């Protein structure tokens, strides 16, 4: 049966705020504290941002455009005179994108990266992780004393730790980390103008607080982004769960799963279109929708008796092979090995040492993804695809294996559920449903894109070589695994989180204009 999970004591993640209402929720027997969001809280933003005259948003990648626009719009609604200014490298092609979004040099909301850092009281550092690692010393030197450095990822802390360093002691350091790619953060914020509280959940952490303002500022930042609820973490726990999650079920692993299953189904004689529907469409459509609104158990319980047998065979065969790769991945992240890999990969984007540049290659050019284009072209509006039992068994086994790794490594249930469940089914999978794997992966951060490309083949390989072989050999189903799944306390915790979910689903049309420019359709 399920062993008692090791969870960091909730008291270690408690916090105090003088601006927002802190609420207690119970997840699988553990008390945690959150702040619920909503547009009705925007009037509190001037109090939360007390002492801040300018917020500098540095970078225009995945998160930069979304966070800058959401902050600007929320502060305008609050009738605040705080300036949101974009800071970019001189000559950056992103200047045109920022201008198109309403920022300009003429009104003081767009400028040079280091001038913006020097002039800002709150600096949101949203450039790529590898760029942070290569430029942190110059960035730190331009921060004003007693200013606040804001991160949306704990990567920089992990990099500094690997060098035996930390942040300057004369600044506050906070993090607000939306549990979704930047385009999702913006899209749901815009959709949420009609539905109070719609958006992407965020975690927040306070690493350093030099003057007592850090928690209120972090929570104000999260509320201004439109987060339905904000939960506490630490920067260290955040980067471990986030970098790991991207390589796991959020991006890399799900890519590996669908590649493996599509190949299996077609090799066994299934029509290509049907194989695509029974892999990608099944996961990104009906499975994700069911998990989002009713939980994983509802996927299993909605199957016929014969379907449950197929699910159990797939689950039993896939759980430990998936866990094997996930375990290795988590330890690579925690040890700093994966962080170092990202930094080195970023440097290979450019010619050096007499060797050519190696930017990221495409990941959607194989037969499978061409079939996907054809399937989507004839897909009826609102079609969520078939609930294919074998695919469901593999996907849910992967999700449960990731949950168990994070539990055993001491992460809170809020973090576990957001990084392993909510972000996958509510933020990321809808993008693959709309336009395939590249549209999902390549709208994310550089770190996520690199990790997905690196780890997806590992999951494809282990499923093909171990899990599917076990099924073909008719190895007995591990009844303890199935029993553990059916009785796991995480299901009750997911149900609590689902009650905090906005009623709006993200809308990702094929001609979406809120995504990276290179991914927009003409």
Short mmCIF file of C-alpha atoms in Angstrom, two decimals:
data_model
loop_
_atom_site.label_atom_id
_atom_site.label_comp_id
_atom_site.label_asym_id
_atom_site.label_seq_id
_atom_site.Cartn_x
_atom_site.Cartn_y
_atom_site.Cartn_z
CA UNK A 1 0.00 0.00 0.00
CA UNK A 2 1.00 3.68 -0.13
CA UNK A 3 3.91 4.48 2.14
CA UNK A 4 3.69 7.60 4.26
CA UNK A 5 4.99 10.41 2.04
CA UNK A 6 7.76 12.63 3.32
CA UNK A 7 6.56 16.23 3.11
CA UNK A 8 8.33 19.39 4.25
CA UNK A 9 6.62 20.65 7.39
CA UNK A 10 3.93 23.16 6.35
CA UNK A 11 5.04 25.54 9.11
CA UNK A 12 8.31 26.04 7.22
CA UNK A 13 6.30 27.46 4.31
CA UNK A 14 4.08 29.75 6.39
CA UNK A 15 4.16 33.49 5.74
CA UNK A 16 2.71 36.76 7.00
CA UNK A 17 1.16 39.53 4.93
CA UNK A 18 -0.29 42.84 6.05
CA UNK A 19 -2.06 43.48 2.73
CA UNK A 20 -3.72 40.28 1.53
CA UNK A 21 -5.84 37.64 3.22
CA UNK A 22 -3.97 34.44 3.98
CA UNK A 23 -6.10 31.30 3.91
CA UNK A 24 -5.42 27.77 5.13
CA UNK A 25 -6.21 24.72 3.04
CA UNK A 26 -5.71 21.06 3.89
CA UNK A 27 -4.11 18.87 1.26
CA UNK A 28 -3.88 15.16 2.05
CA UNK A 29 -3.76 15.88 5.78
CA UNK A 30 -1.23 18.71 5.54
CA UNK A 31 -2.12 22.33 6.25
CA UNK A 32 -0.84 24.82 3.70
CA UNK A 33 -1.37 28.54 3.27
CA UNK A 34 -2.40 30.37 0.13
CA UNK A 35 -3.64 33.75 -1.07
CA UNK A 36 -6.59 33.68 -3.47
CA UNK A 37 -6.38 36.13 -6.35
CA UNK A 38 -8.97 38.08 -8.28
CA UNK A 39 -9.48 41.41 -9.98
CA UNK A 40 -11.37 42.61 -6.94
CA UNK A 41 -7.97 42.70 -5.18
CA UNK A 42 -6.29 45.04 -7.64
CA UNK A 43 -7.11 48.04 -5.47
CA UNK A 44 -4.68 46.60 -2.90
CA UNK A 45 -1.73 46.71 -5.30
CA UNK A 46 -0.58 50.24 -4.35
CA UNK A 47 -0.30 49.11 -0.73
CA UNK A 48 1.50 45.90 -1.70
CA UNK A 49 3.95 47.85 -3.87
CA UNK A 50 4.55 50.60 -1.31
CA UNK A 51 7.84 52.37 -1.99
CA UNK A 52 8.01 51.21 -5.61
CA UNK A 53 7.92 53.83 -8.35
CA UNK A 54 9.19 51.75 -11.26
CA UNK A 55 9.03 48.04 -12.06
CA UNK A 56 11.65 47.00 -14.57
CA UNK A 57 10.76 43.92 -16.62
CA UNK A 58 14.00 42.62 -18.10
CA UNK A 59 13.65 40.44 -21.19
CA UNK A 60 11.01 39.66 -23.81
CA UNK A 61 11.00 35.88 -24.09
CA UNK A 62 8.26 33.56 -22.84
CA UNK A 63 7.35 35.27 -19.56
CA UNK A 64 8.40 38.88 -20.23
CA UNK A 65 5.60 39.97 -22.59
CA UNK A 66 2.88 38.36 -20.49
CA UNK A 67 4.04 39.61 -17.12
CA UNK A 68 4.77 43.14 -18.32
CA UNK A 69 1.37 43.56 -19.94
CA UNK A 70 -0.53 41.96 -17.05
CA UNK A 71 1.26 44.16 -14.50
CA UNK A 72 0.69 47.29 -16.57
CA UNK A 73 -3.01 46.53 -17.05
CA UNK A 74 -3.60 45.60 -13.39
CA UNK A 75 -1.84 48.70 -12.09
CA UNK A 76 -3.83 50.87 -14.50
CA UNK A 77 -7.04 49.31 -13.20
CA UNK A 78 -5.83 50.08 -9.66
CA UNK A 79 -5.22 53.71 -10.78
CA UNK A 80 -1.58 53.41 -9.71
CA UNK A 81 1.11 55.66 -11.14
CA UNK A 82 3.79 52.94 -10.89
CA UNK A 83 5.67 52.70 -14.19
CA UNK A 84 6.23 49.30 -15.81
CA UNK A 85 9.31 49.61 -18.02
CA UNK A 86 10.81 47.01 -20.37
CA UNK A 87 14.60 46.65 -20.44
CA UNK A 88 16.22 45.05 -23.51
CA UNK A 89 19.69 44.70 -25.03
CA UNK A 90 20.64 47.44 -27.45
CA UNK A 91 19.77 46.30 -30.95
CA UNK A 92 17.42 43.56 -29.79
CA UNK A 93 14.74 42.56 -32.30
CA UNK A 94 12.32 42.46 -29.36
CA UNK A 95 12.10 46.27 -29.31
CA UNK A 96 9.58 46.10 -32.15
CA UNK A 97 7.50 43.49 -30.30
CA UNK A 98 7.51 45.57 -27.11
CA UNK A 99 6.46 48.68 -29.02
CA UNK A 100 3.64 46.75 -30.65
CA UNK A 101 2.44 45.81 -27.14
CA UNK A 102 2.24 49.49 -26.15
CA UNK A 103 5.64 50.16 -24.56
CA UNK A 104 7.80 52.95 -25.94
CA UNK A 105 10.95 54.98 -25.36
CA UNK A 106 8.94 58.19 -25.70
CA UNK A 107 6.79 57.57 -22.62
CA UNK A 108 9.61 56.02 -20.57
CA UNK A 109 8.32 52.45 -20.63
CA UNK A 110 11.00 50.94 -22.90
CA UNK A 111 14.77 51.24 -22.79
CA UNK A 112 18.20 49.71 -22.34
CA UNK A 113 18.50 46.74 -20.02
CA UNK A 114 21.04 48.21 -17.60
CA UNK A 115 19.52 51.69 -17.52
CA UNK A 116 16.20 50.04 -16.67
CA UNK A 117 17.76 47.95 -13.90
CA UNK A 118 19.50 50.99 -12.38
CA UNK A 119 16.29 53.02 -12.40
CA UNK A 120 13.91 50.40 -11.03
CA UNK A 121 12.85 49.67 -7.46
CA UNK A 122 11.58 46.21 -8.41
CA UNK A 123 13.53 44.38 -11.13
CA UNK A 124 11.87 41.33 -12.69
CA UNK A 125 14.70 39.39 -14.29
CA UNK A 126 13.02 37.41 -17.08
CA UNK A 127 15.88 36.86 -19.52
CA UNK A 128 16.86 33.26 -20.28
CA UNK A 129 18.44 31.23 -17.51
CA UNK A 130 21.69 30.80 -19.42
CA UNK A 131 21.85 34.58 -19.98
CA UNK A 132 21.31 35.11 -16.24
CA UNK A 133 24.17 32.73 -15.51
CA UNK A 134 26.51 34.56 -17.89
CA UNK A 135 25.55 38.13 -16.87
CA UNK A 136 24.60 38.03 -13.18
CA UNK A 137 27.65 39.98 -11.96
CA UNK A 138 26.90 42.96 -14.21
CA UNK A 139 23.19 42.76 -13.36
CA UNK A 140 23.91 42.77 -9.61
CA UNK A 141 26.25 45.74 -9.99
CA UNK A 142 23.44 47.86 -11.49
CA UNK A 143 20.81 47.10 -8.82
CA UNK A 144 20.02 49.96 -6.47
CA UNK A 145 20.65 49.30 -2.75
CA UNK A 146 17.44 48.16 -1.01
CA UNK A 147 15.82 47.40 -4.35
CA UNK A 148 14.02 44.10 -4.93
CA UNK A 149 15.16 41.49 -7.41
CA UNK A 150 12.27 39.39 -8.69
CA UNK A 151 12.71 36.02 -10.37
CA UNK A 152 10.18 33.74 -12.02
CA UNK A 153 12.42 30.72 -11.66
CA UNK A 154 14.94 29.65 -9.02
CA UNK A 155 17.52 28.70 -11.66
CA UNK A 156 19.87 31.57 -10.84
CA UNK A 157 20.01 30.51 -7.19
CA UNK A 158 20.92 26.99 -8.27
CA UNK A 159 23.68 28.35 -10.51
CA UNK A 160 25.04 30.58 -7.75
CA UNK A 161 24.96 27.68 -5.26
CA UNK A 162 26.99 25.56 -7.67
CA UNK A 163 29.66 28.28 -7.55
CA UNK A 164 29.48 28.69 -3.76
CA UNK A 165 27.91 32.14 -4.14
CA UNK A 166 24.68 33.92 -3.16
CA UNK A 167 22.85 37.15 -3.98
CA UNK A 168 24.16 40.56 -2.79
CA UNK A 169 23.11 41.21 0.80
CA UNK A 170 21.88 44.78 0.20
CA UNK A 171 18.84 43.77 -1.88
CA UNK A 172 15.71 41.74 -1.32
CA UNK A 173 15.26 38.65 -3.48
CA UNK A 174 11.83 37.22 -4.22
CA UNK A 175 10.26 34.86 -6.72
CA UNK A 176 6.83 34.61 -8.29
CA UNK A 177 6.66 31.59 -10.57
CA UNK A 178 3.56 31.15 -12.76
CA UNK A 179 2.76 27.48 -13.29
CA UNK A 180 2.46 27.86 -17.04
CA UNK A 181 4.23 29.29 -20.07
CA UNK A 182 4.10 33.02 -20.66
CA UNK A 183 1.50 32.87 -23.46
CA UNK A 184 -0.84 31.00 -21.06
CA UNK A 185 -0.30 33.65 -18.39
CA UNK A 186 -1.35 36.39 -20.79
CA UNK A 187 -4.11 34.47 -22.55
CA UNK A 188 -5.96 33.51 -19.36
CA UNK A 189 -5.52 37.02 -17.93
CA UNK A 190 -7.23 38.48 -21.00
CA UNK A 191 -9.95 35.81 -20.93
CA UNK A 192 -10.34 36.46 -17.22
CA UNK A 193 -11.42 40.06 -17.72
CA UNK A 194 -14.91 38.59 -17.86
CA UNK A 195 -14.36 36.02 -15.09
CA UNK A 196 -12.85 37.19 -11.82
CA UNK A 197 -9.81 35.20 -10.78
CA UNK A 198 -9.09 33.47 -14.09
CA UNK A 199 -5.40 32.96 -14.73
CA UNK A 200 -2.41 30.72 -13.97
CA UNK A 201 -1.57 29.70 -10.39
CA UNK A 202 1.79 30.86 -9.06
CA UNK A 203 4.18 29.91 -6.32
CA UNK A 204 6.09 32.59 -4.45
CA UNK A 205 9.19 32.59 -2.30
CA UNK A 206 11.20 35.10 -0.30
CA UNK A 207 14.92 34.41 -0.31
CA UNK A 208 16.08 37.70 1.24
CA UNK A 209 14.11 40.52 2.83
CA UNK A 210 16.16 43.58 3.75
CA UNK A 211 13.32 45.86 4.86
CA UNK A 212 10.22 43.75 5.58
CA UNK A 213 8.43 44.48 2.28
CA UNK A 214 9.33 41.34 0.34
CA UNK A 215 6.29 39.15 1.07
CA UNK A 216 3.74 41.87 0.32
CA UNK A 217 5.54 42.78 -2.91
CA UNK A 218 5.73 39.16 -4.04
CA UNK A 219 2.04 38.58 -3.36
CA UNK A 220 1.13 41.84 -5.09
CA UNK A 221 3.12 40.78 -8.11
CA UNK A 222 1.31 37.43 -8.22
CA UNK A 223 -2.14 38.97 -7.81
CA UNK A 224 -1.34 41.50 -10.55
CA UNK A 225 -0.45 38.64 -12.90
CA UNK A 226 -3.93 37.22 -12.38
CA UNK A 227 -3.02 34.13 -10.33
CA UNK A 228 -6.18 32.39 -9.03
CA UNK A 229 -4.18 31.25 -6.04
CA UNK A 230 -0.62 31.73 -4.83
CA UNK A 231 1.20 29.22 -2.64
CA UNK A 232 4.48 29.42 -0.76
CA UNK A 233 7.71 27.70 -1.68
CA UNK A 234 11.44 28.34 -1.48
CA UNK A 235 13.63 29.27 -4.43
CA UNK A 236 15.52 26.01 -4.01
CA UNK A 237 12.39 23.86 -3.96
CA UNK A 238 11.01 25.81 -6.91
CA UNK A 239 13.94 25.31 -9.24
CA UNK A 240 14.21 21.64 -8.37
CA UNK A 241 10.53 20.93 -9.00
CA UNK A 242 10.26 23.23 -12.03
CA UNK A 243 13.32 22.14 -14.01
CA UNK A 244 12.46 18.53 -13.16
CA UNK A 245 8.80 18.95 -14.09
CA UNK A 246 9.61 20.44 -17.51
CA UNK A 247 11.72 17.42 -18.33
CA UNK A 248 9.01 15.15 -16.93
CA UNK A 249 5.29 15.12 -17.60
CA UNK A 250 5.01 18.80 -18.50
CA UNK A 251 7.04 18.62 -21.71
CA UNK A 252 9.79 16.05 -22.22
CA UNK A 253 8.12 12.92 -20.91
CA UNK A 254 4.75 13.50 -22.58
CA UNK A 255 6.58 14.05 -25.88
CA UNK A 256 8.44 10.77 -25.40
CA UNK A 257 5.23 8.95 -24.45
CA UNK A 258 3.28 9.95 -27.55
CA UNK A 259 6.21 9.20 -29.88
CA UNK A 260 6.56 5.70 -28.38
CA UNK A 261 2.84 4.92 -28.43
CA UNK A 262 2.23 6.27 -31.95
CA UNK A 263 5.01 4.07 -33.26
CA UNK A 264 3.65 1.04 -31.41
CA UNK A 265 0.08 1.52 -32.57
CA UNK A 266 1.03 1.98 -36.23
CA UNK A 267 3.47 -0.94 -36.17
CA UNK A 268 0.63 -3.08 -34.84
CA UNK A 269 -1.50 -2.13 -37.84
CA UNK A 270 -3.51 0.84 -36.58
CA UNK A 271 -4.40 3.50 -39.13
CA UNK A 272 -2.09 6.54 -38.80
CA UNK A 273 -4.88 9.05 -38.22
CA UNK A 274 -6.45 6.84 -35.59
CA UNK A 275 -3.06 6.25 -33.94
CA UNK A 276 -2.54 10.02 -33.64
CA UNK A 277 -6.01 10.43 -32.17
CA UNK A 278 -5.39 7.59 -29.69
CA UNK A 279 -2.11 9.14 -28.51
CA UNK A 280 -1.84 12.93 -28.74
CA UNK A 281 -5.51 13.78 -29.09
CA UNK A 282 -6.46 11.40 -26.29
CA UNK A 283 -3.91 12.90 -23.85
CA UNK A 284 -4.29 16.58 -24.77
CA UNK A 285 -8.08 16.35 -25.09
CA UNK A 286 -10.35 14.13 -23.06
CA UNK A 287 -7.73 12.82 -20.59
CA UNK A 288 -6.48 16.32 -19.74
CA UNK A 289 -10.01 17.72 -19.52
CA UNK A 290 -11.13 14.91 -17.21
CA UNK A 291 -8.10 15.22 -14.92
CA UNK A 292 -8.48 19.02 -14.82
CA UNK A 293 -12.11 18.98 -13.71
CA UNK A 294 -12.59 15.60 -12.00
CA UNK A 295 -9.17 14.11 -11.29
CA UNK A 296 -7.21 11.04 -12.36
CA UNK A 297 -9.55 8.54 -10.74
CA UNK A 298 -12.35 9.74 -13.02
CA UNK A 299 -10.29 8.76 -16.05
CA UNK A 300 -10.07 5.20 -14.72
CA UNK A 301 -13.66 5.05 -13.45
CA UNK A 302 -15.10 6.21 -16.79
CA UNK A 303 -13.67 3.15 -18.57
CA UNK A 304 -15.52 -0.08 -19.31
CA UNK A 305 -14.41 -3.22 -17.47
CA UNK A 306 -12.37 -4.23 -20.50
CA UNK A 307 -10.95 -0.72 -20.72
CA UNK A 308 -9.90 -0.86 -17.07
CA UNK A 309 -7.95 -4.05 -17.79
CA UNK A 310 -6.07 -2.32 -20.61
CA UNK A 311 -5.43 0.71 -18.37
CA UNK A 312 -4.09 -1.50 -15.57
CA UNK A 313 -1.77 -3.40 -17.91
CA UNK A 314 -0.33 -0.16 -19.27
CA UNK A 315 -0.09 1.46 -15.83
CA UNK A 316 1.59 -1.54 -14.23
CA UNK A 317 4.14 -1.89 -17.02
CA UNK A 318 4.96 1.85 -17.29
CA UNK A 319 5.09 3.09 -13.70
CA UNK A 320 8.56 1.95 -12.66
CA UNK A 321 10.29 2.54 -16.02
CA UNK A 322 8.97 6.13 -15.92
CA UNK A 323 10.02 6.51 -12.29
CA UNK A 324 13.51 5.28 -13.15
CA UNK A 325 14.08 8.13 -15.61
CA UNK A 326 12.29 10.68 -13.40
CA UNK A 327 14.45 9.73 -10.41
CA UNK A 328 17.62 10.20 -12.44
CA UNK A 329 16.35 13.51 -13.78
CA UNK A 330 15.49 14.89 -10.33
CA UNK A 331 18.93 14.02 -8.99
CA UNK A 332 20.61 15.61 -12.02
CA UNK A 333 18.68 18.80 -11.28
CA UNK A 334 19.30 18.73 -7.52
CA UNK A 335 23.03 18.10 -7.97
CA UNK A 336 23.41 21.05 -10.35
CA UNK A 337 24.31 18.82 -13.29
CA UNK A 338 21.22 19.77 -15.30
CA UNK A 339 21.70 23.47 -14.55
CA UNK A 340 25.26 23.25 -15.83
CA UNK A 341 23.98 21.47 -18.94
CA UNK A 342 21.61 24.36 -19.69
CA UNK A 343 24.35 26.97 -19.27
CA UNK A 344 26.71 25.08 -21.60
CA UNK A 345 23.97 24.49 -24.17
CA UNK A 346 23.22 28.21 -24.24
CA UNK A 347 26.85 28.89 -25.08
CA UNK A 348 26.74 26.41 -27.97
CA UNK A 349 24.10 28.56 -29.66
CA UNK A 350 27.01 30.68 -30.91
CA UNK A 351 30.23 29.90 -32.77
CA UNK A 352 33.18 29.39 -30.44
CA UNK A 353 36.48 27.51 -30.28
CA UNK A 354 36.42 27.17 -34.05
CA UNK A 355 33.23 25.11 -33.88
CA UNK A 356 29.92 26.02 -35.54
CA UNK A 357 26.84 27.29 -33.72
CA UNK A 358 24.22 24.73 -32.73
CA UNK A 359 20.85 26.37 -32.08
CA UNK A 360 17.89 24.23 -31.13
CA UNK A 361 16.58 22.09 -33.96
CA UNK A 362 12.98 21.41 -34.89
CA UNK A 363 11.02 18.65 -33.14
CA UNK A 364 7.89 18.32 -35.24
CA UNK A 365 9.13 17.20 -38.64
CA UNK A 366 8.58 13.43 -38.41
CA UNK A 367 5.71 11.52 -39.99
CA UNK A 368 3.74 11.51 -36.75
CA UNK A 369 3.47 15.30 -36.58
CA UNK A 370 2.59 15.60 -40.25
CA UNK A 371 -0.27 13.17 -39.58
CA UNK A 372 -1.25 15.44 -36.71
CA UNK A 373 -1.57 18.41 -39.08
CA UNK A 374 -3.97 16.37 -41.19
CA UNK A 375 -6.00 15.20 -38.19
CA UNK A 376 -6.37 18.73 -36.85
CA UNK A 377 -7.41 20.09 -40.24
CA UNK A 378 -10.57 17.94 -40.17
CA UNK A 379 -11.19 17.92 -36.41
CA UNK A 380 -14.65 19.18 -35.45
CA UNK A 381 -14.69 22.19 -33.14
CA UNK A 382 -14.63 21.12 -29.51
CA UNK A 383 -13.61 17.53 -30.29
CA UNK A 384 -11.56 16.20 -27.35
CA UNK A 385 -10.58 12.94 -28.98
CA UNK A 386 -11.09 9.35 -27.77
CA UNK A 387 -10.40 8.09 -24.26
CA UNK A 388 -8.02 5.30 -25.25
CA UNK A 389 -7.44 3.06 -22.19
CA UNK A 390 -3.85 1.99 -22.91
CA UNK A 391 -2.70 5.55 -23.54
CA UNK A 392 -4.50 6.69 -20.40
CA UNK A 393 -2.74 4.00 -18.36
CA UNK A 394 0.72 5.08 -19.53
CA UNK A 395 0.04 8.81 -19.05
CA UNK A 396 -1.46 8.43 -15.58
CA UNK A 397 1.39 6.11 -14.53
CA UNK A 398 3.84 8.82 -15.58
CA UNK A 399 1.89 11.45 -13.64
CA UNK A 400 1.74 9.31 -10.49
CA UNK A 401 5.44 8.42 -10.71
CA UNK A 402 6.33 12.12 -10.90
CA UNK A 403 4.07 12.90 -7.94
CA UNK A 404 5.77 10.19 -5.90
CA UNK A 405 9.28 11.45 -6.68
CA UNK A 406 8.35 14.97 -5.57
CA UNK A 407 6.65 13.66 -2.43
CA UNK A 408 9.66 11.65 -1.39
CA UNK A 409 11.90 14.64 -2.06
CA UNK A 410 9.94 16.78 0.40
CA UNK A 411 7.89 19.11 -1.81
CA UNK A 412 4.55 20.48 -0.62
CA UNK A 413 1.33 19.15 -2.12
CA UNK A 414 0.59 22.57 -3.63
CA UNK A 415 3.86 22.42 -5.52
CA UNK A 416 3.47 18.75 -6.44
CA UNK A 417 -0.04 19.16 -7.84
CA UNK A 418 0.71 22.35 -9.74
CA UNK A 419 3.98 21.04 -11.23
CA UNK A 420 2.69 17.55 -12.07
CA UNK A 421 -1.02 17.96 -12.78
CA UNK A 422 -2.48 21.47 -13.13
CA UNK A 423 0.26 22.95 -15.31
CA UNK A 424 0.19 19.92 -17.61
CA UNK A 425 -3.55 19.66 -18.19
CA UNK A 426 -4.60 23.32 -17.92
CA UNK A 427 -1.66 25.26 -19.37
CA UNK A 428 0.56 23.13 -21.61
CA UNK A 429 -1.38 20.26 -23.17
CA UNK A 430 -3.96 22.63 -24.73
CA UNK A 431 -1.13 24.06 -26.87
CA UNK A 432 -0.16 20.61 -28.18
CA UNK A 433 -3.85 19.96 -28.83
CA UNK A 434 -4.02 23.15 -30.89
CA UNK A 435 -0.96 22.73 -33.10
CA UNK A 436 1.35 19.89 -32.09
CA UNK A 437 4.38 19.32 -29.87
CA UNK A 438 6.55 22.22 -31.06
CA UNK A 439 3.74 24.70 -30.45
CA UNK A 440 3.70 23.52 -26.83
CA UNK A 441 7.42 23.11 -26.15
CA UNK A 442 8.75 26.09 -28.09
CA UNK A 443 6.41 28.61 -26.48
CA UNK A 444 8.21 27.84 -23.21
CA UNK A 445 11.51 29.07 -21.80
CA UNK A 446 14.87 28.18 -23.29
CA UNK A 447 15.62 25.98 -20.27
CA UNK A 448 12.37 24.09 -20.78
CA UNK A 449 12.91 23.71 -24.52
CA UNK A 450 16.42 22.35 -24.02
CA UNK A 451 15.29 19.94 -21.32
CA UNK A 452 12.39 18.62 -23.34
CA UNK A 453 14.65 17.85 -26.29
CA UNK A 454 17.20 16.14 -24.07
CA UNK A 455 14.86 13.95 -21.99
CA UNK A 456 12.01 13.08 -24.39
CA UNK A 457 14.10 10.40 -26.13
CA UNK A 458 14.90 8.83 -22.75
CA UNK A 459 11.21 8.29 -21.99
CA UNK A 460 10.53 7.06 -25.52
CA UNK A 461 13.36 4.55 -25.20
CA UNK A 462 12.52 3.22 -21.74
CA UNK A 463 8.86 2.73 -22.60
CA UNK A 464 9.70 0.97 -25.86
CA UNK A 465 12.43 -1.21 -24.39
CA UNK A 466 10.86 -2.04 -21.02
CA UNK A 467 7.19 -1.16 -20.55
CA UNK A 468 5.86 -2.25 -23.93
CA UNK A 469 8.00 -5.40 -23.89
CA UNK A 470 6.50 -6.30 -20.51
CA UNK A 471 2.99 -5.91 -21.96
CA UNK A 472 3.88 -8.02 -25.01
CA UNK A 473 5.28 -10.71 -22.72
CA UNK A 474 2.01 -10.72 -20.76
CA UNK A 475 3.85 -10.09 -17.50
CA UNK A 476 1.48 -10.16 -14.49
CA UNK A 477 -0.12 -6.88 -13.46
CA UNK A 478 1.31 -5.48 -10.22
CA UNK A 479 -1.89 -5.43 -8.16
CA UNK A 480 -0.22 -3.45 -5.35
CA UNK A 481 0.55 -0.66 -7.81
CA UNK A 482 -3.08 -0.52 -8.92
CA UNK A 483 -4.31 -0.60 -5.33
CA UNK A 484 -1.89 2.18 -4.39
CA UNK A 485 -3.14 4.28 -7.29
CA UNK A 486 -6.78 3.86 -6.38
CA UNK A 487 -6.23 4.75 -2.71
CA UNK A 488 -3.54 7.43 -3.00
CA UNK A 489 -4.22 10.53 -0.85
CA UNK A 490 -3.16 12.80 -3.70
CA UNK A 491 -6.61 12.37 -5.28
CA UNK A 492 -8.27 14.18 -2.39
CA UNK A 493 -5.65 16.94 -2.57
CA UNK A 494 -6.27 17.37 -6.30
CA UNK A 495 -9.99 17.67 -5.60
CA UNK A 496 -9.33 20.55 -3.19
CA UNK A 497 -7.18 22.31 -5.79
CA UNK A 498 -9.83 21.72 -8.46
CA UNK A 499 -12.33 23.62 -6.31
CA UNK A 500 -9.98 26.63 -6.51
CA UNK A 501 -9.85 26.35 -10.29
CA UNK A 502 -11.47 29.13 -12.37
CA UNK A 503 -14.44 28.10 -14.46
CA UNK A 504 -12.77 29.31 -17.66
CA UNK A 505 -10.64 26.99 -19.84
CA UNK A 506 -7.76 28.43 -21.82
CA UNK A 507 -8.67 29.08 -25.45
CA UNK A 508 -5.83 28.40 -27.89
CA UNK A 509 -6.98 29.05 -31.47
CA UNK A 510 -4.76 27.87 -34.33
CA UNK A 511 -4.08 31.49 -35.33
CA UNK A 512 -3.14 32.58 -31.80
CA UNK A 513 -1.37 35.94 -31.77
CA UNK A 514 -0.27 35.80 -28.13
CA UNK A 515 2.51 33.25 -28.73
CA UNK A 516 6.14 33.65 -29.76
CA UNK A 517 6.35 35.60 -33.06
CA UNK A 518 8.10 32.75 -34.90
CA UNK A 519 5.23 30.39 -33.98
CA UNK A 520 2.44 32.60 -35.25
CA UNK A 521 0.67 31.63 -38.43
CA UNK A 522 0.72 34.14 -41.26
#
